[in-house]
mmCIF file of C-alpha atoms in Angstrom:
data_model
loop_
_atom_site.group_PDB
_atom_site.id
_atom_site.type_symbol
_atom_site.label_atom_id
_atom_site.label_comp_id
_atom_site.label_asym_id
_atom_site.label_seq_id
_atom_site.Cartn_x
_atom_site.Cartn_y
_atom_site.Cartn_z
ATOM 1 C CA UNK A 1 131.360 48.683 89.200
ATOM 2 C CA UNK A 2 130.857 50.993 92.098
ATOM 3 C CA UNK A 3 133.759 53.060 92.812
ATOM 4 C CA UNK A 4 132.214 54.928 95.585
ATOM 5 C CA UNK A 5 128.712 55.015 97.765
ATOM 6 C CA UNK A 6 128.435 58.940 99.798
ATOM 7 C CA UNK A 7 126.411 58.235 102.731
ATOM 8 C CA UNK A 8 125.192 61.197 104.765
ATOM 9 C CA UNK A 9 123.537 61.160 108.563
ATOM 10 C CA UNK A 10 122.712 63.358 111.450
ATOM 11 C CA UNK A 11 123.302 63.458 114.786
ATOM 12 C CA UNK A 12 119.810 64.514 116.444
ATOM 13 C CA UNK A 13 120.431 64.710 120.871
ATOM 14 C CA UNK A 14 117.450 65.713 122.070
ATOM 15 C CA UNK A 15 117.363 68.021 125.719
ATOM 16 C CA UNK A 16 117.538 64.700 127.455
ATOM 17 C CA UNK A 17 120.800 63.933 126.230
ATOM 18 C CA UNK A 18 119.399 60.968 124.081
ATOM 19 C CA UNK A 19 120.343 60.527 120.164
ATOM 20 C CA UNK A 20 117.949 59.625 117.905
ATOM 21 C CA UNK A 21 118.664 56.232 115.794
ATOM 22 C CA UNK A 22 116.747 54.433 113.256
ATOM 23 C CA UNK A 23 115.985 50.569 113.515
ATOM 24 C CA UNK A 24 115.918 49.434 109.479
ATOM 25 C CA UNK A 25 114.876 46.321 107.939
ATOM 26 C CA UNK A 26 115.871 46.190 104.204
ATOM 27 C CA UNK A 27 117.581 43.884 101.294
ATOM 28 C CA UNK A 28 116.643 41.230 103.824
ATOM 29 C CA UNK A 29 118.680 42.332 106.737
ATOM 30 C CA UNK A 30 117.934 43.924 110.340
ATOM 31 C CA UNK A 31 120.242 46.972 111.170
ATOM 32 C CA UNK A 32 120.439 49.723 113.829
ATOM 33 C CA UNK A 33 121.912 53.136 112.049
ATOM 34 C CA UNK A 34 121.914 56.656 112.469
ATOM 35 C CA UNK A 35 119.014 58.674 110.220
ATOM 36 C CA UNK A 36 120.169 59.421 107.315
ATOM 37 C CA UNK A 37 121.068 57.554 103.570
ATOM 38 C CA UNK A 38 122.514 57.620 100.435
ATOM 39 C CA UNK A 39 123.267 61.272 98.143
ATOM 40 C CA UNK A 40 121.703 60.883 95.178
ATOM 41 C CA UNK A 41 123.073 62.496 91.754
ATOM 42 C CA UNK A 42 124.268 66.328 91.613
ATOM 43 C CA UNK A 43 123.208 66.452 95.340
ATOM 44 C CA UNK A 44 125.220 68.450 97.471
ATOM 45 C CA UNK A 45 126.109 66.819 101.597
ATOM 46 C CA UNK A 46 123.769 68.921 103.870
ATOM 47 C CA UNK A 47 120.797 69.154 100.875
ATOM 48 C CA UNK A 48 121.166 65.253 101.023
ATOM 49 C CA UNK A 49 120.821 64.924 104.700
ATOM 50 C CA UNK A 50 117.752 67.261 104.864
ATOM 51 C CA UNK A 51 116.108 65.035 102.102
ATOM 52 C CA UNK A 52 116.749 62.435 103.742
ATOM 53 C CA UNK A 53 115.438 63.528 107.197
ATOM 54 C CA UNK A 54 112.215 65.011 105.407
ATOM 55 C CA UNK A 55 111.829 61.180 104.050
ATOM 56 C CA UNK A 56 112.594 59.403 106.946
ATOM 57 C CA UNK A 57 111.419 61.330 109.807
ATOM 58 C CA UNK A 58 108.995 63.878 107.906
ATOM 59 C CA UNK A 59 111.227 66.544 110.069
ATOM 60 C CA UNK A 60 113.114 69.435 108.669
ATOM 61 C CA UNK A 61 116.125 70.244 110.274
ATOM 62 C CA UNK A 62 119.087 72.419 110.924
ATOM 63 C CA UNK A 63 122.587 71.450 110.024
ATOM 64 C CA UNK A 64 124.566 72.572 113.653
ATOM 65 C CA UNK A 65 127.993 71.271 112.733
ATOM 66 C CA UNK A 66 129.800 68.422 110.793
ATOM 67 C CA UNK A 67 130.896 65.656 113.077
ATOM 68 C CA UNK A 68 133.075 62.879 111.539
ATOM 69 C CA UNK A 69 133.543 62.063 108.176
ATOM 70 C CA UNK A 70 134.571 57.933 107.323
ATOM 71 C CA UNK A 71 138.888 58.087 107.826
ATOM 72 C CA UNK A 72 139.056 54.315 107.123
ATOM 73 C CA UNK A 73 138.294 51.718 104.617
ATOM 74 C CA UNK A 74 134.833 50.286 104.541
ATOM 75 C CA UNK A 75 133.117 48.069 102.139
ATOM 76 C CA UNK A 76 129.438 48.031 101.530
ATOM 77 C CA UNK A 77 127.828 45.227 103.002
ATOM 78 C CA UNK A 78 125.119 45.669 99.795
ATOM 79 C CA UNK A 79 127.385 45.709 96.850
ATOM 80 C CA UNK A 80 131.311 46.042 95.813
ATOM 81 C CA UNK A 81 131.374 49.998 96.671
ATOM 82 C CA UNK A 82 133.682 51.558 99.495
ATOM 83 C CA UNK A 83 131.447 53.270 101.359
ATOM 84 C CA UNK A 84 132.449 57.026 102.379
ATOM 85 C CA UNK A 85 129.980 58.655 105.593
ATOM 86 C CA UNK A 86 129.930 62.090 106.964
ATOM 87 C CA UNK A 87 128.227 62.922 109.983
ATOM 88 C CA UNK A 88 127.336 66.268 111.114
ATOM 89 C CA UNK A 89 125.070 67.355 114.130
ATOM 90 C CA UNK A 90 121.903 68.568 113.703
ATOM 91 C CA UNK A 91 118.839 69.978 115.465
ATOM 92 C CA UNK A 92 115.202 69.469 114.449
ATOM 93 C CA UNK A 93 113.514 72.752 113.416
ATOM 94 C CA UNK A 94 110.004 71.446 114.688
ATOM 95 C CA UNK A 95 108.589 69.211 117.091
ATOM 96 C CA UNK A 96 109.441 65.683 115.624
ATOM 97 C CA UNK A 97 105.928 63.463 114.826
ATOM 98 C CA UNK A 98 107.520 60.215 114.934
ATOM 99 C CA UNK A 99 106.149 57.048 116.774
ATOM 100 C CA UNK A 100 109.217 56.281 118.874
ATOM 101 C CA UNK A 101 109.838 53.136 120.163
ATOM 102 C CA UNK A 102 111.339 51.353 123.286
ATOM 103 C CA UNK A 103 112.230 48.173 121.726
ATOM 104 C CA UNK A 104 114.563 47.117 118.966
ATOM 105 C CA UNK A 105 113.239 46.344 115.797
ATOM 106 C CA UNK A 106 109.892 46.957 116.815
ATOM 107 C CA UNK A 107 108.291 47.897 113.842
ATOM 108 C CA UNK A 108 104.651 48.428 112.448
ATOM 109 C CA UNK A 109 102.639 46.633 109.905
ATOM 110 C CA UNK A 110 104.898 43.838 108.318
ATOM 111 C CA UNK A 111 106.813 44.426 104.185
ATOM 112 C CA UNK A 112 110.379 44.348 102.399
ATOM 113 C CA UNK A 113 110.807 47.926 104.096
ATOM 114 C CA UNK A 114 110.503 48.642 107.546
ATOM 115 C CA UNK A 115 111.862 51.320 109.735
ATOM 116 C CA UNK A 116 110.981 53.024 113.496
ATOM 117 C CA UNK A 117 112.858 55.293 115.788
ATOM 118 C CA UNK A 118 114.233 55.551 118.944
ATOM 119 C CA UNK A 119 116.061 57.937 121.606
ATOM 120 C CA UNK A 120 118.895 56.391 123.337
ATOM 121 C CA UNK A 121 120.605 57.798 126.183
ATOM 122 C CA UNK A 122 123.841 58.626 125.283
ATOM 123 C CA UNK A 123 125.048 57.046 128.149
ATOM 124 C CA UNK A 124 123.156 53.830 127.042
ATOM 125 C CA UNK A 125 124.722 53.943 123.480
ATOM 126 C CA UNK A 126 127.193 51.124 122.660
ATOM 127 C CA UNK A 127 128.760 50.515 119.439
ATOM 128 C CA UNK A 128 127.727 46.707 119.567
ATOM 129 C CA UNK A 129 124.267 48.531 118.780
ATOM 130 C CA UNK A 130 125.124 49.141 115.561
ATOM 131 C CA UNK A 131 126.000 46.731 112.605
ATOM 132 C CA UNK A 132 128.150 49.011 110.378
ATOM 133 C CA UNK A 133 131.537 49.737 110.912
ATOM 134 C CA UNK A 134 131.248 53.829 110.168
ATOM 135 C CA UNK A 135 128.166 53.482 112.921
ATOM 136 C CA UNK A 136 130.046 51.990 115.615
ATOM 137 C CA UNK A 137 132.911 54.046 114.885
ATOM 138 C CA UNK A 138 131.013 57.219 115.790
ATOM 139 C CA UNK A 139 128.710 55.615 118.870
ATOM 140 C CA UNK A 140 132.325 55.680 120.016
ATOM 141 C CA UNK A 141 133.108 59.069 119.494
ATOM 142 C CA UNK A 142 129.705 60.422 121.073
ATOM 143 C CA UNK A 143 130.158 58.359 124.503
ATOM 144 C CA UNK A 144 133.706 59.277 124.371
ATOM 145 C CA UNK A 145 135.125 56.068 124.433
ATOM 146 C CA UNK A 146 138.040 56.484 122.077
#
Protein backbone atom coordinates (compact mmCIF):
# COMPACT_ATOMS: atom_id res chain seq x y z
CA UNK A 1 0.00 0.00 0.00
CA UNK A 2 0.95 3.56 -0.67
CA UNK A 3 -0.70 5.92 1.54
CA UNK A 4 0.95 8.92 0.18
CA UNK A 5 3.56 9.99 -2.84
CA UNK A 6 5.25 13.96 -1.87
CA UNK A 7 6.07 15.35 -5.13
CA UNK A 8 8.11 18.55 -5.20
CA UNK A 9 8.75 21.08 -8.42
CA UNK A 10 9.92 24.50 -9.30
CA UNK A 11 8.80 27.17 -11.06
CA UNK A 12 11.96 28.46 -13.15
CA UNK A 13 10.63 32.02 -15.53
CA UNK A 14 13.43 33.03 -17.11
CA UNK A 15 13.86 37.22 -18.06
CA UNK A 16 11.79 36.44 -21.08
CA UNK A 17 8.88 35.61 -19.20
CA UNK A 18 9.10 31.86 -20.32
CA UNK A 19 8.87 28.81 -17.66
CA UNK A 20 10.94 26.11 -17.94
CA UNK A 21 9.14 22.50 -18.33
CA UNK A 22 10.44 19.11 -18.74
CA UNK A 23 9.20 16.70 -21.62
CA UNK A 24 9.53 12.94 -19.80
CA UNK A 25 9.25 9.62 -21.22
CA UNK A 26 9.09 6.91 -18.46
CA UNK A 27 7.11 3.56 -17.20
CA UNK A 28 6.15 3.60 -20.86
CA UNK A 29 4.34 6.85 -21.04
CA UNK A 30 5.02 10.43 -22.71
CA UNK A 31 4.32 13.41 -20.27
CA UNK A 32 4.92 17.19 -20.18
CA UNK A 33 5.64 18.29 -16.27
CA UNK A 34 7.22 20.85 -14.40
CA UNK A 35 11.12 19.93 -13.16
CA UNK A 36 11.06 18.44 -10.32
CA UNK A 37 10.16 14.60 -8.65
CA UNK A 38 9.58 12.55 -5.94
CA UNK A 39 11.12 13.29 -1.91
CA UNK A 40 12.87 10.54 -1.03
CA UNK A 41 13.15 9.24 2.77
CA UNK A 42 13.97 11.79 5.76
CA UNK A 43 14.19 14.48 2.97
CA UNK A 44 12.99 17.71 3.82
CA UNK A 45 10.63 19.92 0.65
CA UNK A 46 13.18 22.55 -0.63
CA UNK A 47 16.43 19.92 -0.04
CA UNK A 48 14.24 17.61 -2.33
CA UNK A 49 13.64 20.10 -5.01
CA UNK A 50 17.35 21.17 -5.18
CA UNK A 51 18.25 17.38 -5.58
CA UNK A 52 16.14 17.07 -7.89
CA UNK A 53 17.09 20.13 -10.03
CA UNK A 54 20.92 19.15 -9.57
CA UNK A 55 19.70 15.63 -11.22
CA UNK A 56 17.62 16.80 -13.76
CA UNK A 57 18.97 19.97 -14.96
CA UNK A 58 22.64 19.73 -13.39
CA UNK A 59 21.56 23.45 -12.05
CA UNK A 60 21.59 24.58 -8.50
CA UNK A 61 19.07 26.83 -7.57
CA UNK A 62 17.44 29.23 -5.22
CA UNK A 63 14.16 28.56 -3.55
CA UNK A 64 12.27 32.35 -4.20
CA UNK A 65 8.90 31.44 -2.75
CA UNK A 66 6.38 28.49 -2.39
CA UNK A 67 3.67 28.64 -4.98
CA UNK A 68 0.80 26.10 -4.64
CA UNK A 69 0.68 23.14 -2.79
CA UNK A 70 -1.99 20.06 -4.26
CA UNK A 71 -5.72 21.30 -2.40
CA UNK A 72 -7.51 18.40 -4.16
CA UNK A 73 -7.59 14.73 -4.53
CA UNK A 74 -5.29 13.14 -7.02
CA UNK A 75 -4.39 9.62 -7.68
CA UNK A 76 -1.13 8.49 -9.10
CA UNK A 77 -1.38 7.52 -12.51
CA UNK A 78 1.80 4.92 -11.53
CA UNK A 79 0.46 3.13 -8.55
CA UNK A 80 -2.54 3.27 -5.80
CA UNK A 81 -0.88 6.44 -3.91
CA UNK A 82 -2.69 9.96 -3.62
CA UNK A 83 -0.33 12.06 -4.84
CA UNK A 84 0.39 15.39 -2.72
CA UNK A 85 2.63 18.40 -4.95
CA UNK A 86 4.03 21.61 -3.75
CA UNK A 87 5.28 24.10 -5.98
CA UNK A 88 7.41 26.92 -5.09
CA UNK A 89 9.26 29.48 -7.43
CA UNK A 90 12.64 29.36 -7.95
CA UNK A 91 15.58 31.04 -9.69
CA UNK A 92 18.66 29.31 -11.12
CA UNK A 93 21.87 30.32 -9.29
CA UNK A 94 24.01 29.82 -12.58
CA UNK A 95 23.68 29.95 -16.14
CA UNK A 96 21.57 26.75 -16.94
CA UNK A 97 23.68 24.11 -19.48
CA UNK A 98 20.75 22.41 -20.75
CA UNK A 99 20.06 21.53 -24.50
CA UNK A 100 16.64 23.16 -24.81
CA UNK A 101 14.36 22.23 -27.23
CA UNK A 102 11.60 23.70 -29.55
CA UNK A 103 9.64 20.66 -30.07
CA UNK A 104 7.69 18.34 -27.84
CA UNK A 105 9.10 15.23 -26.95
CA UNK A 106 12.05 15.79 -28.84
CA UNK A 107 14.47 13.88 -27.17
CA UNK A 108 18.12 12.52 -27.73
CA UNK A 109 19.50 9.11 -28.19
CA UNK A 110 16.55 6.54 -27.79
CA UNK A 111 16.02 4.16 -23.90
CA UNK A 112 13.28 3.41 -21.10
CA UNK A 113 14.27 7.03 -19.79
CA UNK A 114 14.18 10.02 -21.68
CA UNK A 115 13.85 13.61 -20.78
CA UNK A 116 14.66 17.36 -22.54
CA UNK A 117 13.67 20.86 -21.70
CA UNK A 118 11.98 23.64 -22.87
CA UNK A 119 11.02 27.48 -22.21
CA UNK A 120 7.51 28.29 -22.87
CA UNK A 121 6.14 31.63 -22.99
CA UNK A 122 3.94 32.06 -20.35
CA UNK A 123 1.58 33.41 -22.53
CA UNK A 124 1.90 30.20 -24.70
CA UNK A 125 1.32 27.88 -21.63
CA UNK A 126 -1.97 25.91 -21.63
CA UNK A 127 -2.96 23.38 -19.21
CA UNK A 128 -3.90 20.87 -22.10
CA UNK A 129 0.08 20.82 -22.17
CA UNK A 130 0.28 18.95 -19.36
CA UNK A 131 -1.02 15.35 -18.54
CA UNK A 132 -1.33 15.52 -14.71
CA UNK A 133 -4.00 16.98 -12.96
CA UNK A 134 -1.66 18.98 -10.15
CA UNK A 135 0.27 20.28 -13.59
CA UNK A 136 -2.59 21.68 -15.28
CA UNK A 137 -3.93 22.95 -12.19
CA UNK A 138 -0.97 25.32 -11.75
CA UNK A 139 -0.38 26.20 -15.78
CA UNK A 140 -3.67 27.74 -14.72
CA UNK A 141 -2.63 29.65 -11.95
CA UNK A 142 0.61 31.09 -13.77
CA UNK A 143 -1.44 32.43 -16.97
CA UNK A 144 -4.02 33.54 -14.61
CA UNK A 145 -6.78 31.80 -15.91
CA UNK A 146 -8.60 30.81 -12.76
Amino acid sequence: MYPFNVRVYGLLVNDRNEVLISDEQEYGMRFTKFPGGGLEAGEGLIDGLKREFLEECNAAIEVISHFYTTDFYVKSAFNDSQVISVYYSVKNREKLNLNFKNLVFDFDGEGEVLQSFRWVKLTNLANEDFLFPTDRHVAKLLTGNI
